[in-house]
PDB file of C-alpha atoms in Angstrom:
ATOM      1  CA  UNK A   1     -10.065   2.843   2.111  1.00 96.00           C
ATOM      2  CA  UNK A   2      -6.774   1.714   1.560  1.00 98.00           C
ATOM      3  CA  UNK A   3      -5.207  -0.725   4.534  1.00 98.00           C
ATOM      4  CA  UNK A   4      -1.638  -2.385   4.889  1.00 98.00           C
ATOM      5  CA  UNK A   5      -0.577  -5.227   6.671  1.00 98.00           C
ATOM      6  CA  UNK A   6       3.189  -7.235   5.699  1.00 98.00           C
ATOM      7  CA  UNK A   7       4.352 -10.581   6.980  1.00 97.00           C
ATOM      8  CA  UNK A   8       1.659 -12.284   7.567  1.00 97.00           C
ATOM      9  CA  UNK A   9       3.288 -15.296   7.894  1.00 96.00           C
ATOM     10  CA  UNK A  10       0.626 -18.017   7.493  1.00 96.00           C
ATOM     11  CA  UNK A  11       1.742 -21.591   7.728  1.00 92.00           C
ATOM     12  CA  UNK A  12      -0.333 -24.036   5.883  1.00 81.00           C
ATOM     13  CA  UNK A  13       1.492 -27.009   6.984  1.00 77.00           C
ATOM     14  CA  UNK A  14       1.758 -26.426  10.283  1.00 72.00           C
ATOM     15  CA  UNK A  15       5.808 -26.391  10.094  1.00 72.00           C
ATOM     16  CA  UNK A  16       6.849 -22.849  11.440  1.00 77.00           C
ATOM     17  CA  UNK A  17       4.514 -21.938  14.382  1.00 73.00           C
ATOM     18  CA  UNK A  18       5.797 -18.184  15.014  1.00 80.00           C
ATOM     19  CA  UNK A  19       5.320 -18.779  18.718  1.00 73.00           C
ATOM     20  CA  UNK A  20       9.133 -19.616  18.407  1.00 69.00           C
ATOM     21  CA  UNK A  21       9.697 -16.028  17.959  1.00 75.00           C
ATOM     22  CA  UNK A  22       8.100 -14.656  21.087  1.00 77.00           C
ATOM     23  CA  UNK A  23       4.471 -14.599  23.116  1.00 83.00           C
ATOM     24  CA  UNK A  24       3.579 -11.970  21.101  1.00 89.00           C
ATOM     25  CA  UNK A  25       3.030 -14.218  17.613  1.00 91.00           C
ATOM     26  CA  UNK A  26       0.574 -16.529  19.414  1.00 91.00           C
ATOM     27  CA  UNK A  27      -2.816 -17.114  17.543  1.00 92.00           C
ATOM     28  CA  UNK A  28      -1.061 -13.972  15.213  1.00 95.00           C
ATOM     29  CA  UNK A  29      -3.102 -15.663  12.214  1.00 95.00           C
ATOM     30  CA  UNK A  30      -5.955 -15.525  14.576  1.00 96.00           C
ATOM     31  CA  UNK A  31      -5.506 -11.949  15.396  1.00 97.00           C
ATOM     32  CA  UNK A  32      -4.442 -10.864  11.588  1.00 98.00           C
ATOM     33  CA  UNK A  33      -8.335 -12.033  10.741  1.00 98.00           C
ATOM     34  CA  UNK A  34     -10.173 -10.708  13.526  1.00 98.00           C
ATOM     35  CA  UNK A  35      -8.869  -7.230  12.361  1.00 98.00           C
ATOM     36  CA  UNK A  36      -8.922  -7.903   9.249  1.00 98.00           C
ATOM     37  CA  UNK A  37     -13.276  -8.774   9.199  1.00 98.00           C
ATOM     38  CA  UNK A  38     -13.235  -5.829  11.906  1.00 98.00           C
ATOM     39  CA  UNK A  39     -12.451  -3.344   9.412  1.00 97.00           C
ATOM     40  CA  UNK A  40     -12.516  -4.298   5.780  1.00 98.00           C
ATOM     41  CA  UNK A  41     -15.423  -3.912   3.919  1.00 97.00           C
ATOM     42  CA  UNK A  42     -15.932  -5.707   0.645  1.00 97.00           C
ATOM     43  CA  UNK A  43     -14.800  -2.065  -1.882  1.00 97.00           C
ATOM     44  CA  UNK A  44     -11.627  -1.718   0.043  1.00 98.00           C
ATOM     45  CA  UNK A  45      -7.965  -2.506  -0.869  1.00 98.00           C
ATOM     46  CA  UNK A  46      -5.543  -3.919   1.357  1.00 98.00           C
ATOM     47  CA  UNK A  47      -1.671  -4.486   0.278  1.00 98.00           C
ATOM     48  CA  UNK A  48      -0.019  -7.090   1.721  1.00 98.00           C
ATOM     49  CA  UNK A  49       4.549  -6.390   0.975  1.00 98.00           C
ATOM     50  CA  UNK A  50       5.422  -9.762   1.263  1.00 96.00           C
ATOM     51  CA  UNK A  51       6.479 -12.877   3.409  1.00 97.00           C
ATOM     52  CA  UNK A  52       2.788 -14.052   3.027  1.00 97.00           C
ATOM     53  CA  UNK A  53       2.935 -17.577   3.687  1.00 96.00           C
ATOM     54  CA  UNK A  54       5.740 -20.342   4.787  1.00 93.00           C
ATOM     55  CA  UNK A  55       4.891 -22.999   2.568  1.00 92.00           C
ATOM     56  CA  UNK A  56       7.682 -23.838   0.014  1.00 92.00           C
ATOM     57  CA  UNK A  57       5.829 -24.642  -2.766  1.00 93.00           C
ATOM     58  CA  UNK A  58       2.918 -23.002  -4.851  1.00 95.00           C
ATOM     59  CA  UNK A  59       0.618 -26.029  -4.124  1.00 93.00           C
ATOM     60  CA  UNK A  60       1.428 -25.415  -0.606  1.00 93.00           C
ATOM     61  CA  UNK A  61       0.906 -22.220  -0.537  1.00 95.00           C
ATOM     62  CA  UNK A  62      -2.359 -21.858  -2.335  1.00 95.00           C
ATOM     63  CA  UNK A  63      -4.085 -22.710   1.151  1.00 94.00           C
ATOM     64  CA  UNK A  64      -2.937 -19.227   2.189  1.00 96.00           C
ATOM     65  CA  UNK A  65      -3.767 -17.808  -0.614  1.00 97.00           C
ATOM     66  CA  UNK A  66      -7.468 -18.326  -1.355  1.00 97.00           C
ATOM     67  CA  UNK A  67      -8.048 -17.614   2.445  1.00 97.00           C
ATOM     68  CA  UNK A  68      -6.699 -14.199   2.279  1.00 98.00           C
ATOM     69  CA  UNK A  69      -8.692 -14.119  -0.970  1.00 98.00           C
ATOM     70  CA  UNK A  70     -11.828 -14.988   0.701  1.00 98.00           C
ATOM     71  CA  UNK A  71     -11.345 -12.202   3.404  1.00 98.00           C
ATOM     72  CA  UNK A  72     -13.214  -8.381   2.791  1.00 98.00           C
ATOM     73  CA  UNK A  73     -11.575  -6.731   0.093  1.00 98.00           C
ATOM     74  CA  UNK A  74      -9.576  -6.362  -3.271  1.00 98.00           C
ATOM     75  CA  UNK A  75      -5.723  -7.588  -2.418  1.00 98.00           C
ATOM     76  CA  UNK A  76      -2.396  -6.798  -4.012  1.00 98.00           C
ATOM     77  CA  UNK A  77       0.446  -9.033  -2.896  1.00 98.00           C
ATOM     78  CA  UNK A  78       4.099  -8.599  -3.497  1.00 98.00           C
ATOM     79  CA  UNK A  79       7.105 -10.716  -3.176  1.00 97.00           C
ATOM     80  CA  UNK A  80       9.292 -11.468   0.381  1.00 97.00           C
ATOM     81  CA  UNK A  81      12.308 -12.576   0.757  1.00 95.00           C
ATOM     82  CA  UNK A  82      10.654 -15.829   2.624  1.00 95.00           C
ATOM     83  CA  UNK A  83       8.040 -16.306   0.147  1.00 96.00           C
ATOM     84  CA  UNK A  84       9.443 -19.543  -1.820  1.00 95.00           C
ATOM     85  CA  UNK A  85       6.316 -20.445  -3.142  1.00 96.00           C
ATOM     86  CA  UNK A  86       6.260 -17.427  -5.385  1.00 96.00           C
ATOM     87  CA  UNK A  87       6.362 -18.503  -9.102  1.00 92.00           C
ATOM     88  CA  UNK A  88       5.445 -16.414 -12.473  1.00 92.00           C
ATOM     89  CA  UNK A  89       3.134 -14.123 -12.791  1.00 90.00           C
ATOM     90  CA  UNK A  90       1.813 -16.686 -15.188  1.00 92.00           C
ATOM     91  CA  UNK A  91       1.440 -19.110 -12.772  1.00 93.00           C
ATOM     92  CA  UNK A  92       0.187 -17.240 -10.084  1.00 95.00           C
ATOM     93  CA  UNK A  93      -2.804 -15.313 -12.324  1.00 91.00           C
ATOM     94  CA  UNK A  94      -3.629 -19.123 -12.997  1.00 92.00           C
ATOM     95  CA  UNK A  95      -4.964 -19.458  -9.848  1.00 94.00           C
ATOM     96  CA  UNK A  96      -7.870 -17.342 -10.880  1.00 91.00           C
ATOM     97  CA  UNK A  97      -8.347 -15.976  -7.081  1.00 96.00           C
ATOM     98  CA  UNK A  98     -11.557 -13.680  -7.481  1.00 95.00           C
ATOM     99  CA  UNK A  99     -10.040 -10.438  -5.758  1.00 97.00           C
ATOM    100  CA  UNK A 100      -6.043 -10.983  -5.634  1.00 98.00           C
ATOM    101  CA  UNK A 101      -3.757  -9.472  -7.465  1.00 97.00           C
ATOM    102  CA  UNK A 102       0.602  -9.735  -7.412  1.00 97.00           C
ATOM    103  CA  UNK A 103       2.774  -7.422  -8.027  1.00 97.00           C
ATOM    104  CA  UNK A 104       5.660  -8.233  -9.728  1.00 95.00           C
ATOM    105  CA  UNK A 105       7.295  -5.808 -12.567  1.00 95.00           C
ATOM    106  CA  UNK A 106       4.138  -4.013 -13.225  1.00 97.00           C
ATOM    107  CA  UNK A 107       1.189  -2.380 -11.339  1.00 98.00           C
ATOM    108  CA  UNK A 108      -2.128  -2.291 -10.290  1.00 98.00           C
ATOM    109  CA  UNK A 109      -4.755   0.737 -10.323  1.00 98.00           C
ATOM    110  CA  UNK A 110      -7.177   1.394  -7.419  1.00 97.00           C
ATOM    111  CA  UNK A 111      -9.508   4.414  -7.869  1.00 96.00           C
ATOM    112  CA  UNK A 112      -7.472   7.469  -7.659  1.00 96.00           C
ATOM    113  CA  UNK A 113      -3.965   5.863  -7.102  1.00 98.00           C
ATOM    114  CA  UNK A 114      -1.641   3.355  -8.803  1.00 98.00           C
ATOM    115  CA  UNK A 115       0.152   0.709  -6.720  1.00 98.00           C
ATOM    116  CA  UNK A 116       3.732  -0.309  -7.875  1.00 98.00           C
ATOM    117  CA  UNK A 117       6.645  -1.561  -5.596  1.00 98.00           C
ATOM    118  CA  UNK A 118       8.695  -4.498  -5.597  1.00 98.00           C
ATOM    119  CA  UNK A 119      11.008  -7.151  -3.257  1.00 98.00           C
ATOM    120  CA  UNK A 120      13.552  -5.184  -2.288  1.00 98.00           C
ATOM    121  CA  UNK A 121      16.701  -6.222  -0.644  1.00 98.00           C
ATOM    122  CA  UNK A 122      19.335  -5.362   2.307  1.00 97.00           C
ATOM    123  CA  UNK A 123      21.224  -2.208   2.365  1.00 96.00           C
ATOM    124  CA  UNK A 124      24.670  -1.778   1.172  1.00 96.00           C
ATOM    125  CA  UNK A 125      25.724  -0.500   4.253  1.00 95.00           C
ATOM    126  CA  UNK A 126      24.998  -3.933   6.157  1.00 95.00           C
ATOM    127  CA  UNK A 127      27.526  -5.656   7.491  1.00 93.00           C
ATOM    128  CA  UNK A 128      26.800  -8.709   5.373  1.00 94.00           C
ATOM    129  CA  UNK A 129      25.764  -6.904   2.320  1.00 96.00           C
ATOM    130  CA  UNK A 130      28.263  -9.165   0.207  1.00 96.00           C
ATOM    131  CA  UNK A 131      29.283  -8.645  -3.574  1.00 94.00           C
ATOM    132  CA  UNK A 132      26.900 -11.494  -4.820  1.00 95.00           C
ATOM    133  CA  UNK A 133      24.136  -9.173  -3.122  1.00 97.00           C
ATOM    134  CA  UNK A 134      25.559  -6.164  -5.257  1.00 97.00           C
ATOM    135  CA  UNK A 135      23.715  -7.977  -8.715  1.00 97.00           C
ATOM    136  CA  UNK A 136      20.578  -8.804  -6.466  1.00 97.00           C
ATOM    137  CA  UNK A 137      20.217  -5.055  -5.132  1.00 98.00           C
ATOM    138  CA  UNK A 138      20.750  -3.540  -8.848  1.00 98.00           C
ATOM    139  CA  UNK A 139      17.814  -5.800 -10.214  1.00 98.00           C
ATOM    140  CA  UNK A 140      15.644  -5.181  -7.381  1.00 98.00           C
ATOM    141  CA  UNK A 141      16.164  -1.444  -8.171  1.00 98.00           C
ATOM    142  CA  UNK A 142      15.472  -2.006 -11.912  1.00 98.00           C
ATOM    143  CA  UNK A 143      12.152  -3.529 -10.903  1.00 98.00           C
ATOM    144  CA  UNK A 144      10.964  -0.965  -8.896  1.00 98.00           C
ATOM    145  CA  UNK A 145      11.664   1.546 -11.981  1.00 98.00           C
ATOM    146  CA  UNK A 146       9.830  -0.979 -14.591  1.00 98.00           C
ATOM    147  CA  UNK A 147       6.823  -0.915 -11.794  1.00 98.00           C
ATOM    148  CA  UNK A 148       6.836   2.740 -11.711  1.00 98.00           C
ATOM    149  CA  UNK A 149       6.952   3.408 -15.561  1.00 98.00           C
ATOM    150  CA  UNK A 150       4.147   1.051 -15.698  1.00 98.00           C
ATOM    151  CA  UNK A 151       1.535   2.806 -13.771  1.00 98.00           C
ATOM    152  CA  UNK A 152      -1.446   4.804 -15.123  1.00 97.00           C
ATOM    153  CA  UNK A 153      -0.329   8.408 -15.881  1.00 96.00           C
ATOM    154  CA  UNK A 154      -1.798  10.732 -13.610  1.00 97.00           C
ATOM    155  CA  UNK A 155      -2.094   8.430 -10.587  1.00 98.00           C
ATOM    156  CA  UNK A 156      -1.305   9.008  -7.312  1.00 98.00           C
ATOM    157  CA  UNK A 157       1.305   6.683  -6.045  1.00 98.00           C
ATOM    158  CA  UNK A 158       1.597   3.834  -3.595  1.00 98.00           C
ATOM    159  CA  UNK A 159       4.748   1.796  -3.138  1.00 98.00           C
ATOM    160  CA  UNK A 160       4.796  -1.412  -1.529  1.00 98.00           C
ATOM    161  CA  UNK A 161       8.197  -2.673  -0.667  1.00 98.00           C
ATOM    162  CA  UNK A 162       9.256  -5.848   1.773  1.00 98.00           C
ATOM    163  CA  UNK A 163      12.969  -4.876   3.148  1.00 98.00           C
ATOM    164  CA  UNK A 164      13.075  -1.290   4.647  1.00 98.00           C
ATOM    165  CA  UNK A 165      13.459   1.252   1.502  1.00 97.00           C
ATOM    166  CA  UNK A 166      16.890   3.287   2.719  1.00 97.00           C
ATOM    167  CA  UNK A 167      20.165   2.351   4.875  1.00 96.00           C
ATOM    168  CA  UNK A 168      20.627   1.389   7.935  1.00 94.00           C
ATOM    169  CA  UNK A 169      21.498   4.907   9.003  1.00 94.00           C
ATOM    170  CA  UNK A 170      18.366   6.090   7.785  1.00 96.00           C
ATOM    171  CA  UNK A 171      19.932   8.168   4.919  1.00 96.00           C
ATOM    172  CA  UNK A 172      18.567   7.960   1.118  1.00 97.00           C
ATOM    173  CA  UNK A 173      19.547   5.028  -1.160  1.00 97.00           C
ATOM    174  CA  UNK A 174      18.931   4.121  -4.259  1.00 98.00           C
ATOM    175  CA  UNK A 175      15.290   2.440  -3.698  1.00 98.00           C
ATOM    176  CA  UNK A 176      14.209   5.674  -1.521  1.00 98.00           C
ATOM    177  CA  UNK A 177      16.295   8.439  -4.175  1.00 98.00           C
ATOM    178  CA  UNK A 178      13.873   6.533  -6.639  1.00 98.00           C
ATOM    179  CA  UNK A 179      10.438   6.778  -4.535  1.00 98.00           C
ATOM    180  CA  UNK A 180      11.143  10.825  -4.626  1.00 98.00           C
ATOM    181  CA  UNK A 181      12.076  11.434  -7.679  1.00 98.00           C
ATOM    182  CA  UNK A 182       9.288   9.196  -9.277  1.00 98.00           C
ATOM    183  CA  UNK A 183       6.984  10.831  -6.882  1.00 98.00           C
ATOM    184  CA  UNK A 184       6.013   8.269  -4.735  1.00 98.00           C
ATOM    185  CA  UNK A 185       3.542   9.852  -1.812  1.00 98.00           C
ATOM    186  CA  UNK A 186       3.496   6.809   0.312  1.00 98.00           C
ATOM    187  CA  UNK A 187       5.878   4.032   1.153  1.00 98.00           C
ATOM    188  CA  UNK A 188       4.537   1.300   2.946  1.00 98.00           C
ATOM    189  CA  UNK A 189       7.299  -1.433   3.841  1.00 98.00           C
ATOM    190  CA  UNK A 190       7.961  -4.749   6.509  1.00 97.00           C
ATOM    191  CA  UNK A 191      11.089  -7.112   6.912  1.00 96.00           C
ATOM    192  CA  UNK A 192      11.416  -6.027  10.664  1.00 95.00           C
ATOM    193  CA  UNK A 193      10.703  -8.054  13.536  1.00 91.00           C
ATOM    194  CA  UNK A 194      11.748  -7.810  17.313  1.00 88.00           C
ATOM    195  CA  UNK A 195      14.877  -6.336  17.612  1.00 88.00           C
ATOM    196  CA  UNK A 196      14.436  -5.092  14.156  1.00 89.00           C
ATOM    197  CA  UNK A 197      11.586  -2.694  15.688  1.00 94.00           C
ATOM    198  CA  UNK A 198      14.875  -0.528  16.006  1.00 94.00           C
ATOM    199  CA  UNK A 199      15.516   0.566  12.308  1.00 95.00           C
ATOM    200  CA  UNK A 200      12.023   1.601  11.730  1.00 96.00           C
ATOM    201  CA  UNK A 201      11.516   4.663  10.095  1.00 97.00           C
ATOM    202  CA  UNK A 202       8.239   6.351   9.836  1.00 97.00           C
ATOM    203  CA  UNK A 203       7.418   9.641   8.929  1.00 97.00           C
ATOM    204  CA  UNK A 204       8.082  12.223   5.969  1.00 97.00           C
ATOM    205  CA  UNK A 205      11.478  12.349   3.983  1.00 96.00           C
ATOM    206  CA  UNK A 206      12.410  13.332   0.742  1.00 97.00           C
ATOM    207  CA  UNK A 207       8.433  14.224   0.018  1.00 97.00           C
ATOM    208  CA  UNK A 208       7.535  10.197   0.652  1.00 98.00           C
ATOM    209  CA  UNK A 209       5.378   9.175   3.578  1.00 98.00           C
ATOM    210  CA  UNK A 210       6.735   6.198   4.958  1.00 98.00           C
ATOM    211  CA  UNK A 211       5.074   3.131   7.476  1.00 98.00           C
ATOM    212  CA  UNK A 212       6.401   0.231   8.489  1.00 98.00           C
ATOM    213  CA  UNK A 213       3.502  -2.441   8.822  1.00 98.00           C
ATOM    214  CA  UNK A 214       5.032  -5.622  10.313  1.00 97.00           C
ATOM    215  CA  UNK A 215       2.901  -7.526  11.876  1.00 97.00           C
ATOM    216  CA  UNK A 216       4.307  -7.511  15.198  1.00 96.00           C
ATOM    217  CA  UNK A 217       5.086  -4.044  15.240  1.00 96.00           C
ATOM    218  CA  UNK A 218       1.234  -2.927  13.873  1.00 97.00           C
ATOM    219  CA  UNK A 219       0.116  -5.515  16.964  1.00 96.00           C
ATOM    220  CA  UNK A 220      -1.348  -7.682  14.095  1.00 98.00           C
ATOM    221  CA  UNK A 221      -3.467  -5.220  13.477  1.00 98.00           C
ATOM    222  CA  UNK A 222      -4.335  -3.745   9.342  1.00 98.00           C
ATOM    223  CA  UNK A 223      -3.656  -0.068   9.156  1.00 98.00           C
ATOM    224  CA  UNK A 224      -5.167   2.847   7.321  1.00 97.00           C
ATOM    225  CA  UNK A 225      -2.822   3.551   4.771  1.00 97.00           C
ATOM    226  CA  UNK A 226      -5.483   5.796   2.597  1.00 93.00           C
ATOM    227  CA  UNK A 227      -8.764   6.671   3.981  1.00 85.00           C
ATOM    228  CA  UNK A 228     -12.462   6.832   2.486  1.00 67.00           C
ATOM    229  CA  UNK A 229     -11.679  10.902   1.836  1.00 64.00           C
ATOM    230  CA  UNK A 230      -8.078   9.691   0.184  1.00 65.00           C
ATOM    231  CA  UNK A 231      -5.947  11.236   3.118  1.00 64.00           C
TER     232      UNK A 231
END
């Protein structure tokens, strides 16, 4: 089984309670675990697309780290745009966490598929999509392509990207062009929160299946992005 679950959120020092953000995000660590133990088993893979933990630093951060290591489960994590503890790939695999992985220009293999992805960024037809963003989207795009050419041949695909993959009019960009024409199957993705709930898209388009897996909008809750018969 294959399970998905983005902006988690943690806060090891106790600084940004998510409360702040509405009813719904009380105990949401709480709630993220319960569901987590609930379903997980040990042979399982869950992908986590970023905004993982608050702290600012790596030796902040590493709290939130070996926790989610310790849950049921292989992990793959890739970059948010909150997580500011995220360092090189170096660094990170230097924390020898037993059954984490990052993604982060490359990819990662899991039985029958190969899971690539990348950060991500805002679409061009935001209204504060500015030209210093322009440089920021175009290497964000690069690095999905370097993740894609470096998964196992003959794998079926998995991307895992934090901002929503296509505009804000739900028509193709340059991320989402990519997923089809690399064929990409599924798409999970997160960023959204509240009034974000809004530009969710879910469904088929352009051959890739996309799912949003927020937090808030899953209800805290992991979901079944690939099941034990790899549907």
């Amino acid at each position: 089984m294959i399970y998905g679950i983005g902006d988690l959120h943690f806060d090891p020092i106790g600084e940004k309670p998510m409360d702040v953000f509405g009813r719904k995000w009380i105990n949401h660590k709480e709630k993220i675990i319960e569901s987590w133990k609930s379903k997980v088993k040990d042979d399982d893979l869950v992908l986590l697309p970023g905004d993982i933990s608050w702290g600012l630093r790596l030796s902040e951060s590493v709290l939130d780290l070996e926790l989610i290591d310790s849950l049921p489960g292989y992990k793959i994590i890739s970059k948010g745009n909150h997580d500011y503890w995220w360092s090189s790939i170096t660094k990170l695999d230097e924390l020898k966490l037993e059954k984490t992985k990052f993604l982060y220009n490359n990819s990662h293999t899991f039985g029958d598929y190969a899971i690539v992805g990348t950060r991500g960024w805002i679409s061009k037809d935001m209204s504060e999509f500015k030209k210093a963003d322009e440089k920021i989207y175009n290497r964000e795009v690069i690095r999905l392509e370097n993740s894609i050419k470096s998964a196992e041949k003959g794998k079926k695909l998995i991307a895992m990207i934090h901002y929503p993959p296509y505009n804000q009019d739900f028509s193709a960009n340059e991320f989402s062009n990519l997923l089809t024409k690399s064929g990409v199957g599924i798409c999970i993705y997160g960023h959204l929160h509240a009034e974000g709930h809004r530009q969710v898209f879910e469904g088929i388009k352009n051959d890739v299946l996309y799912k949003c897996v927020s937090s808030d909008y899953i209800d805290f809750k992991l979901q079944e992005i690939v099941d034990g018969k790899g549907n």
